[in-house]
Coordinates of C-alpha atoms in Angstrom, one line a residue:
Chain X
M142 CA -80.8 95.8 50.6
E143 CA -77.6 93.8 50.8
L144 CA -75.2 94.5 48.0
L145 CA -73.6 91.7 46.6
S146 CA -71.8 92.5 43.6
V147 CA -70.9 95.5 41.5
I148 CA -69.7 94.6 37.9
K149 CA -67.4 97.3 37.3
L150 CA -66.0 97.7 33.6
A151 CA -63.1 99.8 33.3
A152 CA -62.7 101.8 30.1
D153 CA -59.5 100.7 28.4
R154 CA -60.0 103.2 25.7
P155 CA -61.6 106.5 26.1
G156 CA -64.6 107.2 23.9
A157 CA -64.7 104.0 22.2
D158 CA -67.7 101.9 21.5
P159 CA -70.3 100.7 24.2
G160 CA -68.6 97.6 25.3
H161 CA -65.6 99.4 26.1
G162 CA -67.1 102.2 28.3
E163 CA -66.8 102.4 31.8
F164 CA -69.9 101.5 33.8
T165 CA -71.3 100.0 37.0
I166 CA -74.1 97.7 37.6
E167 CA -74.9 97.3 41.2
M168 CA -76.8 93.9 42.0
G169 CA -78.0 93.1 45.5
K170 CA -78.1 89.6 46.7
G171 CA -80.8 87.6 45.5
T172 CA -82.0 89.9 42.4
R173 CA -82.2 89.7 38.8
T174 CA -80.7 92.1 36.6
A175 CA -80.6 92.1 32.8
V176 CA -79.0 94.2 30.2
H177 CA -80.2 94.9 26.9
L178 CA -77.5 95.2 24.3
Y179 CA -76.4 94.6 20.9
P180 CA -75.0 91.2 19.8
E181 CA -71.6 92.4 19.1
V182 CA -71.2 94.4 22.3
R183 CA -72.6 91.3 24.0
Q184 CA -69.9 89.3 22.4
K185 CA -67.4 91.6 23.4
M186 CA -68.4 91.7 27.0
I187 CA -68.5 87.8 27.2
T188 CA -64.8 87.7 25.8
R189 CA -63.7 90.3 28.2
L190 CA -65.6 88.7 31.3
T191 CA -64.5 85.1 30.4
G192 CA -61.0 86.1 29.6
R193 CA -57.9 84.8 31.4
G194 CA -54.7 86.4 32.3
K195 CA -53.9 90.1 33.4
K196 CA -56.1 91.5 31.1
G197 CA -59.2 91.3 33.1
S198 CA -60.8 94.5 33.3
F199 CA -64.1 93.7 35.1
I200 CA -64.1 94.1 38.9
L201 CA -66.8 91.9 40.8
T202 CA -67.5 93.1 44.5
A203 CA -68.8 90.3 46.4
D204 CA -68.9 90.3 50.4
G205 CA -66.6 93.2 50.4
K206 CA -64.1 92.0 48.6
D207 CA -63.0 93.0 44.8
C208 CA -61.9 90.2 42.4
R209 CA -60.8 90.9 38.9
S210 CA -62.0 89.0 36.0
G211 CA -59.7 86.4 34.9
S212 CA -58.7 85.4 38.7
R213 CA -59.6 82.1 40.1
T214 CA -61.8 83.7 42.7
F215 CA -63.8 85.5 39.9
F216 CA -64.4 82.3 38.1
E217 CA -65.4 80.7 41.6
K218 CA -67.9 83.5 42.3
T219 CA -69.4 83.7 38.7
G220 CA -70.9 80.8 36.8
F221 CA -71.6 81.4 33.0
L222 CA -74.4 80.2 30.8
L223 CA -73.0 80.9 27.3
L224 CA -74.5 80.1 23.7
Q225 CA -71.0 79.0 22.7
D226 CA -70.7 76.4 25.6
G227 CA -70.2 72.8 24.6
H228 CA -70.8 69.5 26.0
Y229 CA -69.3 66.2 25.8
E230 CA -71.6 64.7 23.3
N231 CA -70.3 61.0 23.9
L232 CA -71.4 60.9 27.6
S233 CA -74.7 60.3 29.0
V234 CA -76.6 62.8 31.0
K235 CA -75.7 61.2 34.1
D236 CA -72.0 61.1 33.3
H237 CA -72.0 64.5 32.2
L238 CA -73.5 65.6 35.4
L239 CA -71.4 63.5 37.5
Y240 CA -68.4 65.0 35.9
F241 CA -69.2 68.2 37.1
R242 CA -70.4 67.1 40.2
R243 CA -66.7 65.7 40.9
L244 CA -64.9 68.9 39.2
Y245 CA -66.7 71.1 41.8
S246 CA -66.5 68.7 44.7
S247 CA -70.2 69.5 45.0
A248 CA -72.4 68.1 47.8
L249 CA -75.3 68.6 45.7
G250 CA -77.0 65.4 44.7
L251 CA -77.1 64.3 41.2
E252 CA -80.7 63.8 41.1
D253 CA -81.4 67.1 42.9
A254 CA -79.6 68.8 40.1
A255 CA -81.5 66.8 37.4
G256 CA -84.7 67.4 38.9
L257 CA -84.4 71.0 38.9
V258 CA -83.8 71.2 35.1
Q259 CA -86.3 68.4 34.8
L260 CA -83.5 66.0 33.1
D261 CA -84.3 63.2 35.9
R262 CA -85.9 61.1 33.2
S263 CA -83.4 61.2 30.6
L264 CA -80.0 60.2 32.6
S265 CA -79.2 57.4 30.6
V266 CA -79.7 59.3 27.2
K267 CA -76.7 60.5 25.4
V268 CA -75.8 64.1 25.4
R269 CA -75.8 64.0 21.4
D270 CA -79.3 62.8 21.4
L271 CA -80.6 65.6 23.2
T272 CA -82.6 68.7 21.8
H273 CA -81.1 71.9 21.7
S274 CA -83.6 73.2 24.6
E275 CA -82.5 70.1 26.7
K276 CA -78.8 70.9 26.3
L277 CA -79.4 74.2 27.6
R278 CA -81.2 72.8 30.7
L279 CA -78.2 70.3 31.0
R280 CA -75.7 73.2 30.9
F281 CA -77.8 75.1 33.5
G282 CA -77.6 72.0 35.9
T283 CA -74.0 71.6 35.6
L284 CA -74.1 75.1 37.0
L285 CA -75.9 74.0 40.0
F286 CA -72.8 72.1 41.0
Q287 CA -70.5 75.0 40.7
A288 CA -73.3 77.2 43.0
P289 CA -71.5 80.6 42.0
A290 CA -73.0 83.7 43.9
L291 CA -73.6 85.3 40.5
F292 CA -74.9 83.6 37.6
I293 CA -74.2 85.5 34.0
L294 CA -76.5 84.3 31.4
E295 CA -76.0 85.0 27.7
E296 CA -79.4 84.9 25.6
P297 CA -80.8 82.2 27.9
D298 CA -84.0 81.8 26.2
Q299 CA -82.7 82.1 22.5
N300 CA -84.1 79.2 20.3
I301 CA -85.5 77.2 23.2
D302 CA -88.9 75.7 23.6
L303 CA -91.6 77.3 26.0
E304 CA -91.2 74.2 28.2
T305 CA -87.6 74.8 28.8
K306 CA -88.2 78.4 29.3
R307 CA -90.7 77.6 32.0
I308 CA -88.3 75.2 33.5
L309 CA -85.5 77.8 33.3
V310 CA -87.5 80.7 35.1
H311 CA -88.7 78.5 37.7
A312 CA -85.1 77.3 38.5
I313 CA -84.1 80.8 38.6
E314 CA -86.6 81.7 41.1
V315 CA -85.7 78.9 43.3
L316 CA -82.2 79.8 43.1
Q317 CA -83.2 83.7 43.8
K318 CA -84.6 82.5 46.9
R319 CA -81.4 80.9 48.2
G320 CA -79.8 84.4 47.6
K321 CA -78.4 83.9 44.2
T322 CA -77.9 86.7 42.0
F323 CA -78.4 86.7 38.1
L324 CA -77.2 88.8 35.5
T325 CA -79.1 88.4 31.8
L326 CA -77.2 89.7 28.8
T327 CA -79.6 89.8 25.8
G328 CA -80.5 91.7 22.5
N329 CA -84.2 90.8 23.1
M330 CA -86.3 93.1 25.2
E331 CA -89.0 90.5 25.9
S332 CA -86.2 88.3 27.5
A333 CA -84.9 91.1 29.2
F334 CA -87.9 91.6 31.2
T335 CA -88.6 88.1 31.8
F336 CA -85.3 87.4 33.2
G337 CA -84.6 90.6 34.9
E338 CA -86.4 92.7 37.8
R339 CA -84.3 95.5 36.7
V340 CA -83.4 96.1 33.3
Y341 CA -80.7 98.3 31.6
R342 CA -80.0 99.1 28.2
L343 CA -76.5 99.4 27.1
S344 CA -75.8 101.6 23.8
D345 CA -73.8 104.4 22.5
R346 CA -75.0 106.6 25.3
G347 CA -73.8 104.1 28.0
L348 CA -75.7 102.4 30.4
V349 CA -79.3 103.4 31.0
Q350 CA -82.0 101.7 33.3
V351 CA -85.2 101.1 31.6
I352 CA -88.0 101.9 33.8
T353 CA -90.2 98.9 34.8
E354 CA -93.3 98.5 36.7
S355 CA -92.0 99.1 40.1
A356 CA -90.4 102.6 39.4
R357 CA -93.6 103.5 37.8
S358 CA -96.3 105.3 39.7
S359 CA -94.5 108.9 40.1
D360 CA -94.1 110.1 36.3
D361 CA -97.5 108.4 35.4
Q362 CA -99.3 111.5 36.8
T363 CA -97.0 113.8 34.7
E364 CA -98.0 112.2 31.5
E365 CA -101.7 112.1 32.3
S366 CA -101.7 115.9 33.1
A367 CA -100.4 116.7 29.4
E368 CA -103.4 114.7 28.2
T369 CA -105.7 117.7 28.1
A370 CA -105.4 118.7 24.5
A371 CA -108.6 119.8 22.4
E372 CA -110.7 117.1 21.2
P373 CA -110.4 116.6 17.2
D374 CA -113.6 117.5 15.1
F375 CA -113.6 114.4 13.3
Q376 CA -112.3 110.7 14.0
F377 CA -109.4 109.7 12.2
N378 CA -108.2 106.2 13.1
K379 CA -105.1 105.7 11.2
I380 CA -101.6 106.0 13.0
P381 CA -98.6 107.8 11.3
A382 CA -95.2 106.2 11.4
K383 CA -92.1 108.1 9.8
V384 CA -89.7 106.2 7.6
N385 CA -87.1 108.1 5.8
E386 CA -88.9 111.2 5.4
K387 CA -91.9 109.4 4.1
I388 CA -95.3 109.1 6.4
L389 CA -96.8 105.8 6.7
L390 CA -100.4 105.2 7.8
F391 CA -101.0 102.2 9.6
D392 CA -104.5 100.5 10.1
P393 CA -104.8 99.5 13.7
P394 CA -105.8 96.1 13.0
D395 CA -102.7 95.6 11.2
I396 CA -100.5 96.6 14.2
D397 CA -99.3 93.5 16.2
Y398 CA -97.8 95.6 19.0
I399 CA -96.1 98.8 19.9
E400 CA -92.8 98.8 21.8
S401 CA -91.2 101.8 23.5
H402 CA -87.3 102.2 23.8
D403 CA -84.9 104.9 24.0
G404 CA -87.9 107.3 24.4
Q405 CA -89.2 106.4 21.1
S406 CA -92.0 104.3 20.5
H407 CA -92.0 101.7 17.6
I408 CA -95.0 100.0 15.9
Y409 CA -94.6 96.2 15.2
S410 CA -96.5 95.4 12.1
Q411 CA -95.8 92.4 9.7
G412 CA -92.4 91.5 10.9
E413 CA -91.2 95.3 10.5
S414 CA -90.8 97.9 13.1
Y415 CA -91.5 101.6 12.3
P416 CA -90.8 104.7 14.6
C417 CA -93.8 106.6 15.5
V418 CA -94.4 110.1 16.6
F419 CA -96.7 109.6 19.3
T420 CA -95.7 108.4 22.8
L421 CA -97.1 105.2 24.3
T422 CA -99.5 106.9 26.4
E423 CA -100.9 109.1 23.3
L424 CA -101.2 105.7 21.2
E425 CA -102.9 103.9 24.3
D426 CA -105.6 106.5 24.1
K427 CA -106.3 106.6 20.5
L428 CA -106.1 102.8 20.2
R429 CA -108.0 101.7 23.0
T430 CA -111.3 101.7 21.2
F431 CA -109.6 99.1 18.8
G432 CA -109.0 96.6 21.5
F433 CA -105.5 97.7 22.2
F434 CA -104.2 97.0 25.7
R435 CA -101.2 98.4 27.6
C436 CA -99.6 95.3 28.8
H437 CA -96.5 96.7 30.0
R438 CA -94.6 99.9 31.0
S439 CA -93.1 99.7 27.3
Y440 CA -95.6 97.8 25.4
I441 CA -99.0 98.1 24.0
V442 CA -100.3 95.2 22.2
N443 CA -103.0 94.4 19.9
L444 CA -105.2 92.2 21.8
Q445 CA -106.9 90.6 18.7
K446 CA -103.6 89.3 17.8
V447 CA -102.8 87.4 21.4
S448 CA -103.0 83.8 21.0
Q449 CA -101.7 82.7 24.4
V450 CA -100.9 84.2 27.8
I451 CA -98.1 82.5 29.1
T452 CA -97.4 82.0 32.9
W453 CA -93.8 81.6 33.8
T454 CA -94.1 81.7 37.5
R455 CA -96.8 83.6 39.5
N456 CA -95.3 86.7 39.0
S457 CA -93.9 86.6 35.5
Y458 CA -96.3 86.3 32.4
S459 CA -96.0 87.0 28.7
L460 CA -98.2 87.3 25.8
R461 CA -97.5 85.4 22.7
L462 CA -98.9 86.9 19.3
E463 CA -100.3 84.8 16.4
N464 CA -97.9 86.6 13.8
R465 CA -95.4 84.8 11.9
S466 CA -92.4 85.2 14.4
K467 CA -94.6 84.3 17.1
S468 CA -93.5 87.4 19.1
E469 CA -93.5 87.4 23.0
I470 CA -94.8 90.4 24.9
P471 CA -94.0 91.0 28.4
L472 CA -97.2 91.2 30.5
S473 CA -96.5 92.9 33.9
K474 CA -98.1 91.6 37.3
N475 CA -100.7 94.2 38.0
K476 CA -101.6 94.5 34.5
M477 CA -102.5 90.6 34.5
A478 CA -105.6 91.7 36.8
D479 CA -106.9 94.2 34.3
L480 CA -106.5 91.6 31.4
K481 CA -108.4 89.0 33.5
A482 CA -111.2 91.4 34.1
M483 CA -111.2 92.4 30.2
L484 CA -111.3 88.5 29.5
G485 CA -114.3 88.1 31.9
L486 CA -112.1 85.8 34.3
K487 CA -111.8 86.3 37.8
Chain I
M154 CA -54.0 75.8 45.5
T155 CA -54.0 72.2 46.4
F156 CA -53.8 69.1 43.8
S157 CA -57.2 67.5 44.1
M158 CA -57.4 63.7 43.5
Q159 CA -61.1 64.0 43.1
R160 CA -61.0 66.6 40.2
M161 CA -58.2 64.7 38.4
Y162 CA -60.3 61.3 38.8
A163 CA -63.4 63.1 37.4
I164 CA -61.3 64.3 34.3
F165 CA -59.6 60.9 33.8
V166 CA -63.2 59.1 34.2
K167 CA -64.8 61.5 31.7
D168 CA -62.0 61.2 29.0
L169 CA -62.0 57.4 29.3
K170 CA -65.6 57.4 28.7
E171 CA -65.7 60.0 26.0
L172 CA -62.7 58.4 23.8
S173 CA -63.9 54.9 24.5
K174 CA -67.1 56.0 22.4
N175 CA -65.0 57.6 19.8
T176 CA -64.8 55.3 16.7
F177 CA -62.4 57.6 15.1
V178 CA -60.0 57.2 18.0
L179 CA -60.6 53.6 18.4
T180 CA -59.4 52.6 14.8
T181 CA -56.1 54.4 15.2
I182 CA -55.4 52.6 18.3
I183 CA -55.8 49.1 16.9
M184 CA -53.2 49.7 14.3
P185 CA -50.2 48.6 16.4
V186 CA -52.5 45.6 17.2
V187 CA -52.9 44.8 13.8
L188 CA -49.1 45.2 13.1
A189 CA -48.2 42.9 15.8
L190 CA -50.8 40.3 14.6
F191 CA -49.6 40.4 11.1
F192 CA -45.7 40.3 12.1
G193 CA -46.4 37.7 15.1
R194 CA -47.1 35.1 12.6
G195 CA -43.6 34.6 11.5
D196 CA -41.5 32.2 13.6
A197 CA -38.7 34.3 14.6
V198 CA -39.4 38.0 15.1
P199 CA -36.4 40.3 14.7
L200 CA -35.7 42.9 17.0
E201 CA -36.4 45.8 14.6
V202 CA -39.9 44.5 13.9
H203 CA -40.6 44.3 17.6
F204 CA -39.7 48.0 18.0
L205 CA -41.3 49.0 15.1
V206 CA -44.6 47.9 16.7
F207 CA -43.8 49.3 20.1
N208 CA -42.8 52.7 18.7
T209 CA -45.9 52.6 16.3
A210 CA -48.0 52.0 19.6
F211 CA -46.4 54.8 21.3
A212 CA -47.2 57.3 18.5
A213 CA -50.5 56.2 17.5
V214 CA -52.0 55.6 21.0
A215 CA -50.0 57.8 23.8
A216 CA -49.3 60.8 21.5
Y217 CA -52.4 60.4 19.4
I218 CA -55.1 60.1 22.4
Q219 CA -53.2 62.8 24.4
S220 CA -53.3 65.4 21.5
V221 CA -57.0 64.4 20.7
A222 CA -58.1 64.7 24.5
I223 CA -56.7 68.1 24.3
A224 CA -57.8 69.5 20.8
E225 CA -61.2 68.0 21.1
E226 CA -61.9 70.1 23.9
K227 CA -61.0 72.9 22.1
E228 CA -63.2 71.7 19.1
K229 CA -66.2 71.3 21.2
N230 CA -66.0 74.5 23.2
T231 CA -65.9 72.6 26.3
L232 CA -62.3 73.8 27.2
R233 CA -63.4 77.3 28.5
G234 CA -65.4 75.6 31.2
L235 CA -62.7 73.5 32.3
M236 CA -60.4 76.5 32.3
M237 CA -63.1 78.6 34.3
S238 CA -63.6 75.6 36.8
P239 CA -61.3 75.1 40.0
A240 CA -59.4 72.3 38.1
T241 CA -55.6 73.3 37.8
T242 CA -53.7 72.7 34.5
V243 CA -51.7 70.0 36.4
E244 CA -55.1 68.2 37.2
I245 CA -56.2 68.5 33.8
L246 CA -53.1 67.5 32.0
T247 CA -52.6 64.4 34.7
G248 CA -56.0 63.2 34.3
K249 CA -55.7 63.3 30.5
S250 CA -52.2 61.7 30.6
I251 CA -53.3 58.8 32.8
V252 CA -55.9 57.8 30.1
S253 CA -53.5 57.8 27.3
M254 CA -50.7 56.2 29.2
G255 CA -53.2 53.5 30.4
M256 CA -54.3 52.7 27.1
T257 CA -50.7 52.6 25.7
V258 CA -49.6 50.3 28.5
L259 CA -52.6 48.0 27.5
T260 CA -51.6 47.9 23.8
I261 CA -48.0 47.5 24.4
V262 CA -48.7 44.5 26.8
L263 CA -51.2 43.1 24.2
C264 CA -48.4 43.6 21.5
I265 CA -45.9 42.1 23.4
R266 CA -48.2 39.0 24.0
L267 CA -49.0 38.6 20.3
L268 CA -45.1 38.9 19.1
G269 CA -43.8 36.6 22.1
F270 CA -41.3 39.5 22.9
E271 CA -38.5 38.4 25.2
T272 CA -35.4 40.3 26.6
A273 CA -32.3 39.6 28.5
N274 CA -33.0 42.4 30.9
W275 CA -36.6 43.6 31.5
L276 CA -35.7 46.3 33.8
L277 CA -33.3 48.2 31.4
V278 CA -35.8 47.8 28.5
G279 CA -38.7 48.6 30.6
A280 CA -37.0 51.5 31.8
G281 CA -36.3 52.7 28.4
M282 CA -40.1 52.2 27.4
A283 CA -41.4 54.1 30.2
V284 CA -39.1 57.1 29.2
S285 CA -40.7 56.8 25.6
L286 CA -44.2 56.8 27.0
V287 CA -43.6 60.0 28.9
L288 CA -42.1 61.6 25.8
F289 CA -44.9 60.5 23.3
T290 CA -47.3 61.6 25.8
A291 CA -45.6 65.2 26.0
I292 CA -45.5 65.2 22.2
G293 CA -49.2 64.7 22.3
T294 CA -49.6 67.3 24.7
L295 CA -47.6 69.7 22.6
I296 CA -49.7 68.8 19.3
G297 CA -53.1 69.1 21.4
L298 CA -52.0 72.6 22.4
L299 CA -51.1 73.6 18.9
T300 CA -54.0 72.2 17.0
R301 CA -57.7 73.2 17.2
T302 CA -59.7 70.3 16.3
L303 CA -59.8 66.4 16.2
M304 CA -59.0 66.6 12.6
E305 CA -56.3 68.8 12.7
A306 CA -54.6 66.8 15.4
S307 CA -55.2 63.6 13.4
V308 CA -53.5 65.1 10.3
V309 CA -50.5 66.8 12.5
I310 CA -50.1 63.2 14.1
T311 CA -49.6 61.5 11.0
P312 CA -46.0 62.4 10.2
F313 CA -45.1 61.5 13.7
I314 CA -46.5 58.4 13.3
F315 CA -44.6 57.5 10.3
I316 CA -41.1 59.1 11.2
L317 CA -41.4 58.3 15.2
G318 CA -43.3 55.3 15.1
M319 CA -42.3 53.4 11.8
G320 CA -39.3 55.4 10.8
T321 CA -36.9 52.1 11.7
I322 CA -38.6 50.4 8.6
F323 CA -37.1 53.0 6.5
A324 CA -33.6 52.7 7.8
E325 CA -32.8 49.9 5.2
M326 CA -33.7 51.9 2.4
L327 CA -31.5 54.9 3.7
Q328 CA -28.6 52.9 4.1
G329 CA -25.4 55.1 3.5
N330 CA -27.5 58.5 3.4
V331 CA -26.6 61.2 5.2
I332 CA -30.3 61.5 6.5
L333 CA -29.9 58.2 8.4
T334 CA -27.0 59.4 10.5
V335 CA -29.2 62.4 11.6
A336 CA -32.3 59.9 12.0
E337 CA -30.3 57.8 14.2
Y338 CA -30.7 60.3 17.1
L339 CA -34.4 60.0 17.0
P340 CA -35.9 58.7 20.1
N341 CA -37.5 55.3 18.4
F342 CA -33.9 54.6 16.9
Q343 CA -32.4 55.1 20.5
L344 CA -35.0 52.9 22.0
E345 CA -34.3 50.2 19.6
Y346 CA -30.7 50.4 19.7
L347 CA -30.9 50.5 23.7
A348 CA -32.7 47.1 23.6
A349 CA -30.2 45.9 20.8
A350 CA -27.4 46.8 23.1
V351 CA -29.0 45.4 26.3
E352 CA -29.6 41.9 24.1
S353 CA -26.2 41.8 22.8
G354 CA -24.8 42.5 26.4
A355 CA -22.8 45.9 25.4
A356 CA -20.9 48.0 27.9
T357 CA -22.7 49.9 30.3
G358 CA -21.4 53.3 28.9
E359 CA -23.2 52.5 25.5
I360 CA -26.5 51.6 27.0
A361 CA -26.3 54.9 29.3
G362 CA -25.6 56.7 26.2
H363 CA -28.9 56.0 24.5
F364 CA -30.6 56.3 27.8
A365 CA -29.4 59.9 28.0
L366 CA -30.5 60.6 24.5
L367 CA -33.8 59.4 25.1
L368 CA -34.0 61.6 28.6
G369 CA -32.7 64.5 26.4
W370 CA -35.5 64.0 24.0
T371 CA -37.9 63.9 26.7
A372 CA -36.6 67.0 28.6
A373 CA -36.6 69.1 25.5
V374 CA -40.1 68.0 24.6
I375 CA -41.4 68.9 27.9
A376 CA -39.7 71.9 27.9
A377 CA -41.1 73.1 24.6
T378 CA -44.7 72.1 25.7
A379 CA -44.1 74.3 28.8
L380 CA -43.0 77.1 26.8
V381 CA -46.0 76.8 24.3
Y382 CA -48.5 76.5 27.3
R383 CA -47.0 79.7 28.8
K384 CA -47.3 81.6 25.3
R385 CA -50.8 80.6 24.6
E386 CA -53.2 80.0 27.6
M387 CA -55.1 76.9 26.4
G388 CA -58.4 78.5 26.3
S389 CA -57.6 81.2 24.1
E390 CA -56.6 80.7 20.2

């Protein structure tokens, strides 16, 4: 794999909080990486990545050359899609795009950029009249004129509609084929799995890779061999979870889904999460008869609660639940086939 | 780093379109035109009144638009994107200055028509006005750098409009006061005295003195702007 960029963050204070530790993310050309991290840490990282002047402490290596954050070459090579970014509200979409096209002296056609983010029908609309989701698409459209080697996306799917998310995922896939690299910073595991092929988690313990589907097969067998415990004499169906020394018992139909992170499984029920003592594999076994489905390496979902199977692209899927928060759960590629079989589809 | 006409042009067009749709800005820049309409009704307009209108135009149009164009980028969080783009500070400020200077020239020309202003030596008075235009644009840049929002810029500009724009109107009231002797060195007074000196055919030395003071002011404000810019990069607060 051709290595495009290594973002290296030098520690400026030893032993400080996670946003300040030293870590390295290696990203191949034309790959998508996502980092799951807390909002405060994310903000700190963004501030340091976009900061100008001498203090730049990120080093981006591209094409064998190092550039430090804050330098002009760094901002040429990286494009940011940030939550805080603003728009020129009084301009029309067309003027807005035209401005960025001129600013970056881009050869890309205005219609092409607008087409990729599907704003080509609202070119004469004023920016202030766009919805939040359309504004995000507009910002992504302006990035196309910059055509950076590395795109850094901050919470790309926060508060946006389904349509926009689909357009965004599609646009990213198109750009990825042209050799663009993507780094997503998000506090939402589901969006990390949607936007990243490789997913990391940045916490107090530093940067840890979250094992996704591709890294799977080998350790699956070890888990299965541990499963030969004695069968219990009677059937007990409730699932225990521990909260402050108390043990709560959940009825399986009340559970929305179960997520595993940091080596701990968490039960999500009625909008709250509770740490559970069992591993996902154990839970998968216990809950299979209740219509639960292992839809992802780190997720088990209650199929009774699934209201929609969303197809972002041919290789990227999510499940939408009908709970209050309309949670989205990642569905991995090879599990899609199993799910289709269960649903009686081909 | 090369100066790119295209980038400067992009910023110019964007600011022109953005500001021409901002009603808040438009209401402020018609102020000198209203003044000109009001005073232009009289038969003989004294020189003081002509320059009261011109100075107001400089402060309310050149300085105000320039400050708003910069402050609004901060308010709307668009400045960060602009600073990360290949556009250099020179290109950004030139693009913006052309907008504010262009609008000021249009306003001044309109006011001259409305007031029926005439002078013995257009070259000298015109040169004085040109220096004032640069000076007020620099003041606007300075205010834009120091403020964060359109509202803040509008509040900060008000004393400038009153003192540097309409200051000469208060001269009568302050007759004999020590403040006036100091105030006479302000650029708006100097521009008026320059025009008066040209009109009365005063010695070259006197005209040159007024000119030197105007240039001195301009140099001082540009130096202050450069200093402030260095101290705090436009993007960071």
